[in-house]
Structures are given as structure tokens and as C-alpha cells.
Coordinates of C-alpha atoms in Angstrom, one line a residue:
M21 CA 0.0 0.0 0.0
D22 CA 1.9 3.0 -1.2
S23 CA 1.2 6.6 -0.2
H24 CA -0.7 7.5 -3.4
A25 CA -3.0 4.4 -3.1
L26 CA -3.7 5.1 0.5
D27 CA -4.4 8.8 -0.1
C28 CA -6.9 7.8 -2.9
H29 CA -8.7 5.3 -0.6
R30 CA -8.9 7.9 2.1
R31 CA -10.3 10.6 -0.2
A32 CA -12.8 8.1 -1.7
G33 CA -13.8 7.1 1.8
R34 CA -14.5 10.7 2.8
I35 CA -16.7 11.3 -0.3
A36 CA -18.5 8.0 0.2
S37 CA -19.3 8.9 3.8
E38 CA -20.7 12.3 2.8
C39 CA -22.8 10.7 0.1
R40 CA -24.1 8.0 2.4
S41 CA -25.1 10.6 5.0
W42 CA -26.9 12.6 2.4
A43 CA -28.8 9.5 1.2
V44 CA -29.8 8.5 4.8
E45 CA -31.2 12.0 5.4
H46 CA -33.2 12.1 2.1
I47 CA -34.6 8.6 1.9
R48 CA -38.2 9.3 2.8
P49 CA -41.7 8.0 1.8
G50 CA -42.6 9.3 -1.6
V51 CA -39.1 10.0 -2.7
T52 CA -38.1 7.9 -5.8
V53 CA -35.3 5.5 -5.5
R54 CA -33.8 6.8 -8.8
H55 CA -33.7 10.3 -7.5
V56 CA -31.6 9.2 -4.5
L57 CA -29.2 7.1 -6.6
E58 CA -28.8 9.6 -9.4
T59 CA -28.2 12.4 -6.9
V60 CA -25.6 10.4 -5.0
E61 CA -23.7 9.6 -8.2
A62 CA -23.8 13.3 -9.2
M63 CA -22.4 14.3 -5.8
I64 CA -19.6 11.8 -6.2
R65 CA -18.6 13.3 -9.6
E66 CA -19.0 16.9 -8.2
R67 CA -16.3 16.0 -5.6
G68 CA -13.8 14.9 -8.2
A69 CA -14.4 11.1 -8.0
E70 CA -16.4 8.5 -9.9
P71 CA -18.8 5.7 -8.7
G72 CA -16.9 2.5 -7.8
F73 CA -20.1 0.7 -8.8
P74 CA -23.7 1.8 -9.6
A75 CA -25.3 3.2 -6.5
Q76 CA -28.0 0.8 -5.2
S77 CA -31.0 1.0 -2.8
S78 CA -32.7 -2.2 -1.9
R79 CA -36.0 -2.4 0.1
N80 CA -37.4 -4.9 2.6
H81 CA -36.7 -8.5 1.5
V82 CA -34.4 -7.4 -1.3
A83 CA -31.0 -7.5 0.3
A84 CA -28.8 -6.0 -2.5
H85 CA -28.3 -5.1 -6.1
Y86 CA -31.5 -3.1 -6.7
C87 CA -30.4 -0.5 -9.1
S88 CA -32.8 1.9 -10.9
S89 CA -33.3 1.7 -14.6
P90 CA -33.3 5.0 -16.5
E91 CA -37.2 5.0 -16.3
D92 CA -37.6 3.6 -12.8
D93 CA -40.4 5.4 -10.9
L94 CA -40.4 3.3 -7.8
A95 CA -40.8 5.3 -4.6
Y96 CA -40.0 4.5 -1.0
A97 CA -43.0 3.9 1.2
E98 CA -43.9 4.1 4.9
G99 CA -42.9 0.9 6.5
D100 CA -40.0 0.1 4.2
C101 CA -36.6 -1.1 5.5
V102 CA -34.3 0.6 3.0
K103 CA -30.6 -0.2 2.3
V104 CA -28.4 2.3 0.4
D105 CA -25.1 0.9 -0.9
L106 CA -22.6 3.0 -2.8
G107 CA -19.0 2.9 -3.9
V108 CA -16.5 5.7 -4.8
H109 CA -13.2 5.4 -6.6
I110 CA -10.3 7.8 -7.2
D111 CA -7.8 6.5 -9.8
G112 CA -9.3 3.0 -9.4
Y113 CA -8.9 2.9 -5.6
I114 CA -12.3 2.1 -4.2
C115 CA -14.3 2.6 -1.0
D116 CA -17.6 0.8 -0.4
T117 CA -20.2 1.7 2.3
A118 CA -23.8 1.1 3.2
A119 CA -26.5 1.9 5.7
T120 CA -30.1 1.1 6.4
V121 CA -33.0 3.4 7.0
D122 CA -36.2 2.4 8.9
L123 CA -39.1 4.2 7.3
S124 CA -41.7 2.7 9.6
A125 CA -43.6 5.2 11.8
D126 CA -43.3 3.0 14.8
G127 CA -39.7 2.0 14.4
R128 CA -40.5 -1.7 13.9
W129 CA -37.3 -2.4 12.1
A130 CA -35.0 -0.7 14.7
G131 CA -34.1 -4.1 16.1
V132 CA -32.8 -5.7 12.9
C133 CA -31.0 -2.4 12.0
K134 CA -29.3 -2.4 15.4
A135 CA -28.2 -6.0 15.0
S136 CA -26.5 -5.2 11.7
R137 CA -24.9 -2.0 13.0
D138 CA -23.7 -3.7 16.2
A139 CA -22.3 -6.6 14.2
L140 CA -20.3 -4.2 12.1
A141 CA -18.8 -2.7 15.3
A142 CA -18.0 -6.1 16.7
A143 CA -16.4 -7.1 13.4
I144 CA -14.2 -4.0 13.3
A145 CA -13.1 -4.6 16.9
T146 CA -12.1 -8.2 16.0
V147 CA -9.9 -7.3 13.0
G148 CA -6.1 -7.4 13.5
D149 CA -3.0 -8.5 11.8
G150 CA -3.0 -12.3 11.5
V151 CA -6.6 -12.7 12.7
P152 CA -8.5 -15.3 10.7
V153 CA -11.4 -13.9 8.7
G154 CA -13.6 -16.6 10.2
E155 CA -13.2 -15.0 13.6
V156 CA -14.7 -11.8 12.2
G157 CA -17.6 -13.9 10.8
A158 CA -18.0 -15.5 14.2
A159 CA -18.3 -12.0 15.8
V160 CA -20.9 -11.0 13.3
E161 CA -23.0 -14.1 13.7
R162 CA -22.7 -14.0 17.5
T163 CA -23.9 -10.4 17.7
I164 CA -26.8 -10.8 15.3
T165 CA -28.2 -14.1 16.7
A166 CA -27.9 -12.7 20.3
Q167 CA -30.4 -10.1 19.3
G168 CA -32.9 -12.6 17.8
F169 CA -32.0 -12.3 14.1
E170 CA -30.1 -14.3 11.5
P171 CA -27.0 -13.2 9.4
V172 CA -27.4 -13.5 5.7
R173 CA -25.0 -16.4 5.1
N174 CA -24.4 -16.3 1.4
L175 CA -23.3 -12.6 1.3
T176 CA -19.9 -11.6 2.4
G177 CA -17.5 -8.7 2.9
H178 CA -14.5 -8.6 0.6
G179 CA -11.1 -7.2 -0.2
L180 CA -10.9 -4.0 -2.3
G181 CA -8.4 -3.8 -5.1
R182 CA -7.5 -1.3 -7.7
W183 CA -10.3 -1.3 -10.3
K184 CA -11.8 -4.3 -8.5
V185 CA -14.6 -4.1 -6.0
H186 CA -14.4 -7.7 -4.9
T187 CA -11.0 -9.3 -4.1
P188 CA -9.8 -11.8 -1.5
P189 CA -10.4 -12.3 1.3
Q190 CA -14.1 -13.1 1.5
I191 CA -15.3 -12.0 4.9
P192 CA -18.2 -14.2 6.0
N193 CA -21.1 -13.2 8.1
Y194 CA -20.9 -16.4 10.2
A195 CA -18.2 -18.5 11.8
E196 CA -16.3 -20.7 9.4
R197 CA -12.9 -22.3 9.2
G198 CA -10.3 -21.3 6.6
G199 CA -10.6 -18.3 4.3
G200 CA -7.3 -16.7 5.1
R201 CA -6.1 -14.1 7.6
F202 CA -6.0 -10.3 7.7
K203 CA -2.7 -8.8 7.0
T204 CA -1.3 -5.3 7.6
G205 CA -1.7 -3.2 4.5
M206 CA -5.0 -4.7 3.4
V207 CA -8.0 -2.5 2.4
F208 CA -11.3 -4.3 2.7
A209 CA -15.1 -3.9 3.3
I210 CA -17.1 -5.6 6.1
E211 CA -20.8 -5.7 5.6
P212 CA -23.0 -7.6 8.0
F213 CA -26.5 -8.3 6.7
A214 CA -29.0 -9.1 9.5
C215 CA -32.5 -10.4 8.7
T216 CA -35.8 -11.6 10.1
G217 CA -35.7 -14.8 8.0
R218 CA -33.5 -17.8 7.5
G219 CA -30.6 -15.8 6.1
M220 CA -30.3 -17.2 2.5
I221 CA -30.7 -15.1 -0.6
K222 CA -31.1 -15.9 -4.3
E223 CA -31.2 -13.9 -7.5
R224 CA -34.6 -12.7 -8.8
G225 CA -35.6 -10.0 -11.2
K226 CA -34.1 -8.0 -14.0
A227 CA -30.4 -7.0 -13.8
E228 CA -29.5 -3.4 -14.0
V229 CA -25.9 -3.9 -12.9
F230 CA -23.3 -5.4 -15.2
M231 CA -19.6 -6.0 -15.3
M232 CA -17.1 -6.9 -18.0
V233 CA -15.1 -9.9 -17.0
R234 CA -13.1 -10.6 -20.1
P235 CA -12.6 -8.9 -23.5
P236 CA -15.2 -9.8 -26.2
R237 CA -14.3 -13.0 -28.1
N238 CA -15.8 -11.5 -31.2
A239 CA -16.3 -7.7 -31.6
K240 CA -18.1 -8.1 -34.9
G241 CA -21.6 -6.6 -34.7
L242 CA -20.9 -4.8 -31.4
D243 CA -21.5 -1.0 -31.4
R244 CA -18.1 0.6 -31.2
D245 CA -19.2 3.7 -29.3
V246 CA -21.0 1.5 -26.7
L247 CA -18.0 -0.8 -26.4
R248 CA -15.7 2.1 -25.9
A249 CA -17.9 3.6 -23.2
I250 CA -18.0 0.3 -21.4
D251 CA -14.2 -0.2 -21.7
A252 CA -13.7 3.2 -20.1
W253 CA -14.9 1.8 -16.8
R254 CA -11.8 -0.5 -16.7
G255 CA -13.9 -3.6 -15.6
L256 CA -15.8 -1.8 -12.8
P257 CA -19.5 -2.6 -12.5
I258 CA -21.8 -0.4 -14.7
A259 CA -25.5 0.4 -15.1
R260 CA -27.7 1.2 -18.1
R261 CA -28.1 4.8 -16.7
Y262 CA -24.4 5.4 -17.3
F263 CA -25.0 5.5 -21.1
L264 CA -28.0 7.8 -21.6
D265 CA -26.0 9.8 -24.2
L266 CA -25.8 6.8 -26.5
D267 CA -28.4 5.1 -28.7
R268 CA -30.6 3.0 -26.4
E269 CA -31.1 0.2 -28.8
A270 CA -27.3 0.0 -29.5
V271 CA -26.6 -0.1 -25.7
E272 CA -29.2 -2.9 -25.2
D273 CA -28.0 -4.9 -28.2
T274 CA -24.3 -4.6 -27.1
L275 CA -25.1 -5.7 -23.5
Q276 CA -27.1 -8.7 -24.7
K277 CA -24.4 -9.8 -27.1
L278 CA -21.6 -9.4 -24.6
A279 CA -23.6 -11.4 -22.0
R280 CA -24.2 -14.2 -24.6
Q281 CA -20.5 -14.4 -25.2
G282 CA -19.7 -14.7 -21.5
S283 CA -17.8 -11.4 -21.6
L284 CA -20.3 -9.5 -19.4
M285 CA -21.8 -10.7 -16.1
R286 CA -25.4 -9.7 -15.1
Y287 CA -26.2 -9.0 -11.4
P288 CA -29.9 -9.3 -10.7
P289 CA -31.4 -8.2 -7.3
L290 CA -30.6 -10.6 -4.4
V291 CA -33.6 -11.4 -2.4
E292 CA -34.7 -13.2 0.8
E293 CA -38.3 -14.6 1.1
E294 CA -41.1 -12.2 0.7
G295 CA -42.0 -10.6 4.0
V296 CA -38.4 -10.9 5.4
M297 CA -36.7 -7.7 6.3
V298 CA -33.0 -7.3 5.7
A299 CA -30.7 -4.6 7.1
Q300 CA -27.1 -3.9 6.1
F301 CA -24.3 -1.6 7.4
E302 CA -20.9 -1.5 5.8
H303 CA -17.6 0.3 6.2
S304 CA -14.3 0.1 4.2
L305 CA -11.2 -0.3 6.4
F306 CA -7.5 0.0 6.1
L307 CA -5.4 -2.3 8.4
G308 CA -2.4 -0.2 9.0
P309 CA 0.7 -0.7 11.3
D310 CA -1.2 1.1 14.1
G311 CA -4.4 -0.9 13.7
V312 CA -7.7 -0.4 11.9
E313 CA -8.6 2.8 10.2
V314 CA -12.3 3.2 9.2
L315 CA -12.1 4.9 5.8
T316 CA -15.8 5.5 5.5
A317 CA -16.6 6.7 9.0

């Protein structure tokens, strides 16, 4: 971790924190999800950075990856349990953060939100040089189950690399053996998900988040302007709303062809069972010689 990389992570973390705080204050019944996400991304750019991935806001049983389409008119409603998840990068160095807002008038989701928030604090307190990632997962699981909820077991925290949102190690939300150890110099994100259900999610719905995973095997028939615009993101996740200045049919055709080739991955919403409420809190951290630094505090 050289000084330039750490400085970029720190600046990205400060911007991510500001944008997360704005989102938490402005997520209210009647406000559209797209307004929040588009405003957050505009704020990131105004501050001299770029989104590390498309800003997302998932409600209730949807745990992650709800990303507004360019025409999305979905609005938050009273009683929602709302996650907001955003990433910021400077020169490819990423910070990732999330929070949950209880939109119920009676605070009915305060408990599951507290469990997730407390689990994040317990996880951060556990991190240290040489500590197995499974010990952090155990701290998350212990904290959430002690409050009567379940961790989402098939979502994890992750390392943060240059131009890569997910790198080793995977940081589980439950106790497990193996998986490596934390080492001084690492930058990573811890994101406990707590829920009122069994704690297993699956993909459901239309994807609005995409990521190039390899160069096209065959560029014939691909729109050059769209391909150039996708390539400009250097393999970071993208969304349809990033390309509103391009021909919409050309964008859709290119995304479909790249996906069929296996060059582009689709990321649909990740959901628990209907009626289950999921809460998430997340910080990006740097494990330095003097201990843990919370980059997105």
C-alpha cells in the first residue's frame, strides 16, 4: 500500500461517507429510488471522483443489487426497511459503504437495523494482523443471533483492489474455518446483513448492474461507441443509466451480445423470502501498522 493508493482510498472514503449521510437523510416515503441514486452519483462526480459501482438501494426482502433503470419510478413507502449501498473510486482505488433506514412510523425495524450495526462494530473490533477472517464472521454471527435475528450467510464482505470491487479475502457473516487471515496493508469492506428470516438469498428480477469480466471474443456486430464507453470503466460494474447519451437500442444490443459471449456478467437483485426484512451496514477499512482505520466513518 503506497502513499498514493492510501491517499486515494482515504479521499474516496470521505466522499463515500458524505454521500451515504446525504442519502440516509433524504430517503423518505414518496421520494423515488432513482432520485436518490442519481443524486448520489452526481455528488460523487462533483467531488472529483467516480462511482466505484452503480449506487443501489434495496427495500425490505431485497438484500442487495436493486439498481434503478433510467425509467424507474419506484418510490419509497412508509414501513420500508431501506438499504443504500454505494462505492466511490479515485484513480481506481475504491471505498464501499452502506447503511439502512427504517421508514416505519413505529420503528418496527429498529431491532434488525441495530443488530447489523452492532455486528459491524463487533467485526471491526475483532480485526487485526493475523486474525482469521472466520473470527470476524463469528463475531458478526454471535452479535446478530444474540439479538434474535439471522445473518445472511451467502453474502460476504470482501477485499478492495485497484479497479476491483471484490478481491480476496471473502469475509463471512458467520463462523467458518479457513478463508485466510487479515494482514497489515489490506483494504477491505465488512458488511454484516441481518434479517428476520433464514438468512439465505437468491437472484430474482431484471439485472441493472453489469460487469465486463473478459474482452469480447468477437467484436463483430458490437457497437463501437458503446463498447468504448463500457471499456472506459476498466472492468468496474456499470448500469444502463451510465449510457444515456448513447443510442438506447445500441446499448441494449451490445449488453445482450456481450452477455451471450460470456464477456459480461449480469447481477440481478438478491432477495430473501417475501416478507423478510434485511438490514445492512458497511464500512471500508485499512489495516495499518497502528491498527484499523475506518475509511468511510
